[in-house]
XYZ file of C-alpha atoms in Angstrom:
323
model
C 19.230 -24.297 1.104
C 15.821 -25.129 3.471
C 17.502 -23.276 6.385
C 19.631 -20.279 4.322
C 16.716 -17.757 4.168
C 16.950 -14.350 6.866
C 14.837 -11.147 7.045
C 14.881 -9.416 3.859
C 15.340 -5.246 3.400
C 14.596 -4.270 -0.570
C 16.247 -1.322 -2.563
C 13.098 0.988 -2.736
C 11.876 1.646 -5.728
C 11.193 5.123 -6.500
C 8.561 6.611 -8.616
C 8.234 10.560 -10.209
C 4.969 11.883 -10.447
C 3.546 14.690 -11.501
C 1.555 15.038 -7.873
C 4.363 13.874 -6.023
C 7.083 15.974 -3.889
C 9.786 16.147 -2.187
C 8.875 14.445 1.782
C 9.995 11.152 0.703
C 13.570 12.781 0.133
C 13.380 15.096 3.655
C 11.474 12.283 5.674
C 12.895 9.268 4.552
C 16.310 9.905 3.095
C 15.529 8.774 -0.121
C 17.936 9.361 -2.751
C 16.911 11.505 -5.917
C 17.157 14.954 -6.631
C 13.249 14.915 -7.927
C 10.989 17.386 -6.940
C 8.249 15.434 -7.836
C 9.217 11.623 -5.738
C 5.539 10.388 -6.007
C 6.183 7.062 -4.912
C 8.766 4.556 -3.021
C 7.611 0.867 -3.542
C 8.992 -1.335 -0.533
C 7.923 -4.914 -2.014
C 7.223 -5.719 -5.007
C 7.331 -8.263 -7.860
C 5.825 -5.923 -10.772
C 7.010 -6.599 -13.940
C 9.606 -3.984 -14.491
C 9.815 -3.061 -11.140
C 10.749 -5.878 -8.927
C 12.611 -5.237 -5.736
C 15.816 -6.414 -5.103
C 18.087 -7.444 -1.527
C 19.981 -5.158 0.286
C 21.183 -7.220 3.486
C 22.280 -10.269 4.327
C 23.725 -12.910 1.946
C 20.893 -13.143 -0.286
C 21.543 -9.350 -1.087
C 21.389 -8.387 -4.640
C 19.020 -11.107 -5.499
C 15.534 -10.175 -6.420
C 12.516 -11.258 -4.764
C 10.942 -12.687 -7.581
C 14.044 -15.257 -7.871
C 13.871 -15.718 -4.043
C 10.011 -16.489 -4.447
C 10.924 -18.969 -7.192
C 13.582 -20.633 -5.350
C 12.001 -20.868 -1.796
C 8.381 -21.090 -2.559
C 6.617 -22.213 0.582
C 9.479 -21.267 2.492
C 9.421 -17.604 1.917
C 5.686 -16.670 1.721
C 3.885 -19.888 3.776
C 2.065 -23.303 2.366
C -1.285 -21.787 2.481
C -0.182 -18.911 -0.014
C 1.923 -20.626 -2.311
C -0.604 -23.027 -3.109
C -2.731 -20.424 -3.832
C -0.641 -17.842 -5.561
C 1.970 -19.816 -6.912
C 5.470 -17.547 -7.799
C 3.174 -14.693 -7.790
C 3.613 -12.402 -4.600
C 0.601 -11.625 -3.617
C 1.188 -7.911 -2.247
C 2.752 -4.715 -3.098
C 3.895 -2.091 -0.397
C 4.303 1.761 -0.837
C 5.353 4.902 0.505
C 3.320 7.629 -0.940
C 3.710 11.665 -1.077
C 0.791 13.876 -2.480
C 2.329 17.206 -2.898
C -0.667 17.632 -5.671
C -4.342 15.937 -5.555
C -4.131 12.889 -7.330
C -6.539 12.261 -9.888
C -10.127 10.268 -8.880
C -9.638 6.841 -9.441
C -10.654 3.404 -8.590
C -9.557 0.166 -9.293
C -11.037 -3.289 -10.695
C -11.440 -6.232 -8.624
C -9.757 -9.541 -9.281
C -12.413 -10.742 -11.569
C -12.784 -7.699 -14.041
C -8.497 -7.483 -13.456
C -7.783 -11.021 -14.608
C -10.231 -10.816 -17.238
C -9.250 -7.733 -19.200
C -4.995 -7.392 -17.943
C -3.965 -10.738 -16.478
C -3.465 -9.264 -13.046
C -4.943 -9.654 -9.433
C -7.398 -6.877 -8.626
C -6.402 -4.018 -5.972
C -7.696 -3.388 -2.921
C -5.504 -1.396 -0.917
C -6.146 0.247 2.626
C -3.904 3.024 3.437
C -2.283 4.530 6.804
C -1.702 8.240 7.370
C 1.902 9.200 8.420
C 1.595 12.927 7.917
C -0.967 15.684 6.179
C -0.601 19.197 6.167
C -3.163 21.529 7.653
C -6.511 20.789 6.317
C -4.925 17.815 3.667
C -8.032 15.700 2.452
C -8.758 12.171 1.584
C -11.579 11.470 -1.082
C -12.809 8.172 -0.568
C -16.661 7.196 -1.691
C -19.515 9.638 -2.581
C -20.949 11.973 -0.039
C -24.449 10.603 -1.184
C -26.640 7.415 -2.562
C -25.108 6.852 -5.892
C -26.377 5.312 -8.951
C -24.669 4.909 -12.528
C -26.743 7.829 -14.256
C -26.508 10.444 -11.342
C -22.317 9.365 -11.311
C -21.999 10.023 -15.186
C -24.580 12.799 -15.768
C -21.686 14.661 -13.207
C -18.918 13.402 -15.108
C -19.751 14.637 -18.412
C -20.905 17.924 -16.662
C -17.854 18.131 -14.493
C -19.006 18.446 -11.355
C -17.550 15.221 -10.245
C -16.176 16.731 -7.097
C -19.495 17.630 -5.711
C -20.697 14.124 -5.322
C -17.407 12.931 -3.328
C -16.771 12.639 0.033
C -13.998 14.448 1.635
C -12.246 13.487 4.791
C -9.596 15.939 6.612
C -7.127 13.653 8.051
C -4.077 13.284 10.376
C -1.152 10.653 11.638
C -2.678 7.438 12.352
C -6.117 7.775 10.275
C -6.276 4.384 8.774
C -8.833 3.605 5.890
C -10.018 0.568 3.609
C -10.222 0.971 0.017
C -12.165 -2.193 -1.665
C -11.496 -2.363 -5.319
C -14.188 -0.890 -7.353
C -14.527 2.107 -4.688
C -13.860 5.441 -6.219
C -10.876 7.561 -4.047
C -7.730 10.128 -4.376
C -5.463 10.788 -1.846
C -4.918 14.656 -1.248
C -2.709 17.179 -1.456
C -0.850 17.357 1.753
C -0.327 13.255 2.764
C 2.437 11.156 3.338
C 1.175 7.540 3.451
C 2.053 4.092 3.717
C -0.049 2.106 1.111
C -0.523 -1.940 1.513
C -2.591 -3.175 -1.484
C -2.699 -6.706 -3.845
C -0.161 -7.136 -6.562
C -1.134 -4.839 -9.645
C -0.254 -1.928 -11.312
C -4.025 -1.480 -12.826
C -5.505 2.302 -12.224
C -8.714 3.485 -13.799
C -8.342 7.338 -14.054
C -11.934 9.086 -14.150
C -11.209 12.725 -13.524
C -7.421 14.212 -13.118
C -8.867 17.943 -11.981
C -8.227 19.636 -15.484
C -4.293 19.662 -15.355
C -1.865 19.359 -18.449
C 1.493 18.763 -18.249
C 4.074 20.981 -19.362
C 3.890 20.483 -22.853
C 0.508 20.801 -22.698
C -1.451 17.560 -22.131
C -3.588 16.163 -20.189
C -3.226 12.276 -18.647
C -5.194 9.741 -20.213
C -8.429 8.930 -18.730
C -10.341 5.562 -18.725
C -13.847 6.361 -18.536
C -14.579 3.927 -20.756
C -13.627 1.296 -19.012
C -13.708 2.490 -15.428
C -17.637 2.490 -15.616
C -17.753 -1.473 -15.167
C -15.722 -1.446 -12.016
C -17.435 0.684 -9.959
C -19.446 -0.419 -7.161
C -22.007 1.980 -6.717
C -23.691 2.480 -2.913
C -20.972 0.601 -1.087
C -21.228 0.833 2.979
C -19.380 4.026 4.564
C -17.159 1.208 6.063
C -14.021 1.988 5.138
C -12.912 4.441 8.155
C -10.903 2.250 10.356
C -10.794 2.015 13.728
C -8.367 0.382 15.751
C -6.759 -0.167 19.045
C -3.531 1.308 20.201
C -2.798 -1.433 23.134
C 1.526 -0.721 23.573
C 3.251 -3.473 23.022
C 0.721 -5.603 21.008
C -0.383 -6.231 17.628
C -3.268 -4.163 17.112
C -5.916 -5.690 14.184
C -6.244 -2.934 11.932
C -7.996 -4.710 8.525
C -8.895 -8.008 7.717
C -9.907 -9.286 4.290
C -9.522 -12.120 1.859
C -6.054 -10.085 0.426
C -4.154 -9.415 3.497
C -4.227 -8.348 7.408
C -2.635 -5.206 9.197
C -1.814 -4.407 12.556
C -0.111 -1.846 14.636
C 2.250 -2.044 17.191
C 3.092 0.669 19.200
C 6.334 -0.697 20.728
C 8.467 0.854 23.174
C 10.292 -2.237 24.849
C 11.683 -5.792 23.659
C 9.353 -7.986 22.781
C 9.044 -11.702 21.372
C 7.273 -13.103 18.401
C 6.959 -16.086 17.174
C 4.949 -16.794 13.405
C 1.977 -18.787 13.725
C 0.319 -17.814 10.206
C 1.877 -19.985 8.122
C 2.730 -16.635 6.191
C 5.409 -14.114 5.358
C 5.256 -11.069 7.753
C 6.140 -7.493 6.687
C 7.125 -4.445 8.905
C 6.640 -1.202 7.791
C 7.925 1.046 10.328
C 6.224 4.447 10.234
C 7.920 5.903 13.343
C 10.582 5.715 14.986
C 13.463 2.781 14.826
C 13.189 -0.574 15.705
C 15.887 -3.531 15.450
C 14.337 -7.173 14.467
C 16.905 -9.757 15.483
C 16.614 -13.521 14.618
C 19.078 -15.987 16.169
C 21.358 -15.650 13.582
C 20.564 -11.690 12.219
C 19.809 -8.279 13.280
C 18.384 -5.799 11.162
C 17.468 -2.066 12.152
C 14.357 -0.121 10.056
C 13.668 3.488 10.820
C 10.832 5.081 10.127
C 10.067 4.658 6.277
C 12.036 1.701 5.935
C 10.379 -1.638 5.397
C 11.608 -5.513 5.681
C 10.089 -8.604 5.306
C 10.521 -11.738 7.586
C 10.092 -15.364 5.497
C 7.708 -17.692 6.848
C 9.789 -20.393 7.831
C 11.598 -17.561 10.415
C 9.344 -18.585 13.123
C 11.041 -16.433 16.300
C 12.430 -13.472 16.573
C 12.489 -10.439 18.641
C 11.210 -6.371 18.025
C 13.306 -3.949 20.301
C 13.356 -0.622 20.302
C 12.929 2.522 22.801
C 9.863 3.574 20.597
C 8.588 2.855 17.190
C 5.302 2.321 15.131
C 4.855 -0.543 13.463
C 2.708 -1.924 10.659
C 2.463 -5.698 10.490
C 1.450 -7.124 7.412
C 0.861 -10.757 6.451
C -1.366 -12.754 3.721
């Protein structure tokens, strides 16, 4: 059983929303007839939503029973001792027809304590935005607790934000407890921490249509924030062909991009799982034993015992993920 594991591609996962639209369908050939696809998750061992094998003879199995069965095997000795048969990330696809709402998230602490969950922090990388699509990530001046709510009961909120226009390859890092919406306008790819936990402040006004308005959790969200965080969370990075790129590097997970246009060999030294999200192009990964394709949008995850294999392609971007 030691030697049986192979690259794994998941069944994505797809999400309605009442922001989302319809580029995950165009763009990535998913299959719905929505006209509001929000979100496709890649990876993922949510409860409720846990991905499942497409390829190769583990294929139907889900990863959650693959995590269980393999342990160190599949996500490295370093992170199953410290996660256990929890995965430890959760990979999107994300399409903001609509603004979603203003938001942040609580950090492992204030997650474990009130919902049993790993906090999120999450960094995201811009595929495509529309003319003039926006990013809202921090305020646009020093913030304190009273200033923040005296706005929020006023509603004014969106004066005090910062707003970024972005395009293909902006990259930024969203720490948990860091208020941020993505815009109308973006396709994204989204690597965060396991957890489904989303503290809603301000959701623009909107009702469905029946009438009513999303649930907000001002209440709550008002411990979480971290007020006067560094403007750090603009990434740059550098786009050397060929070569992983470091893109972010924290306590939850690394990213790097490869801009790849030729074979080339790799061989895992992290005593981790690796995932490649591939957000252009096509690009085969081929072990000794197995060759798998992804094309842009697609996403598959190499166990940690795989220690060499081989990227090949005649141009693709690549985002390489590990714990």
């Amino acid at each position: 059983m030691k030697n049986t594991l192979h690259p794994l591609k998941f069944q994505p996962i797809l999400k309605e929303k009442i922001w989302g639209g319809e580029k995950l369908i165009q763009q990535f050939n998913r299959k719905s007839n929505s006209k509001q696809l929000g979100e496709s998750w890649e990876v993922s061992t949510v409860p409720g939503d846990i991905s499942k094998v497409v390829n190769g003879h583990l294929k139907g199995q889900s990863l959650q029973e693959i995590l269980e069965a393999y342990k160190a095997d599949l996500i490295g000795h370093k992170n199953y001792k410290r996660f256990g048969n929890d995965f430890p990330l959760l990979i999107k696809f994300i399409d903001a027809k609509q603004d979603l709402s203003i938001q942040l998230h609580p950090d492992d602490d204030l997650a474990k304590e009130r919902h049993n969950s790993f906090g999120k922090t999450e960094m995201w990388y811009v595929m495509q935005a529309d003319k003039d699509a926006n990013l809202i990530v921090g305020f646009n001046q020093d913030m304190d607790r009273d200033t923040y709510l005296k706005h929020l009961e006023e509603k004014t909120l969106p004066k005090i934000l910062n707003f970024d226009k972005v395009k293909e390859g902006d990259t930024y890092f969203i720490e948990a407890g860091r208020v941020h919406a993505i815009g109308a306008g973006v396709l994204l790819a989204e690597i965060q921490q396991t957890s489904d936990v989303t503290y809603r402040v301000y959701d623009w006004d909107r009702v469905d249509d029946e009438g009513n308005a999303r649930d907000l959790h001002n209440d709550i969200a008002i411990d979480a924030f971290k007020f006067n965080m560094k403007d750090d969370f603009r990434v740059d990075y550098e786009k050397q062909k060929n070569a992983s790129n470091k893109m972010v590097s924290c306590p939850f997970f690394t990213t790097n991009f490869i801009d790849i246009d030729s074979e080339i060999e790799k061989t895992n030294t992290k005593d981790s799982f690796l995932i490649y999200m591939c957000v252009d192009g096509e690009v085969e990964l081929s072990t000794e034993t197995t060759s798998d394709v992804i094309s842009k949008g697609e996403t598959i995850l190499v166990p940690a015992d795989i220690k060499d294999f081989k990227l090949r392609t005649k141009g693709a971007k690549l985002l390489e993920v590990y714990v």
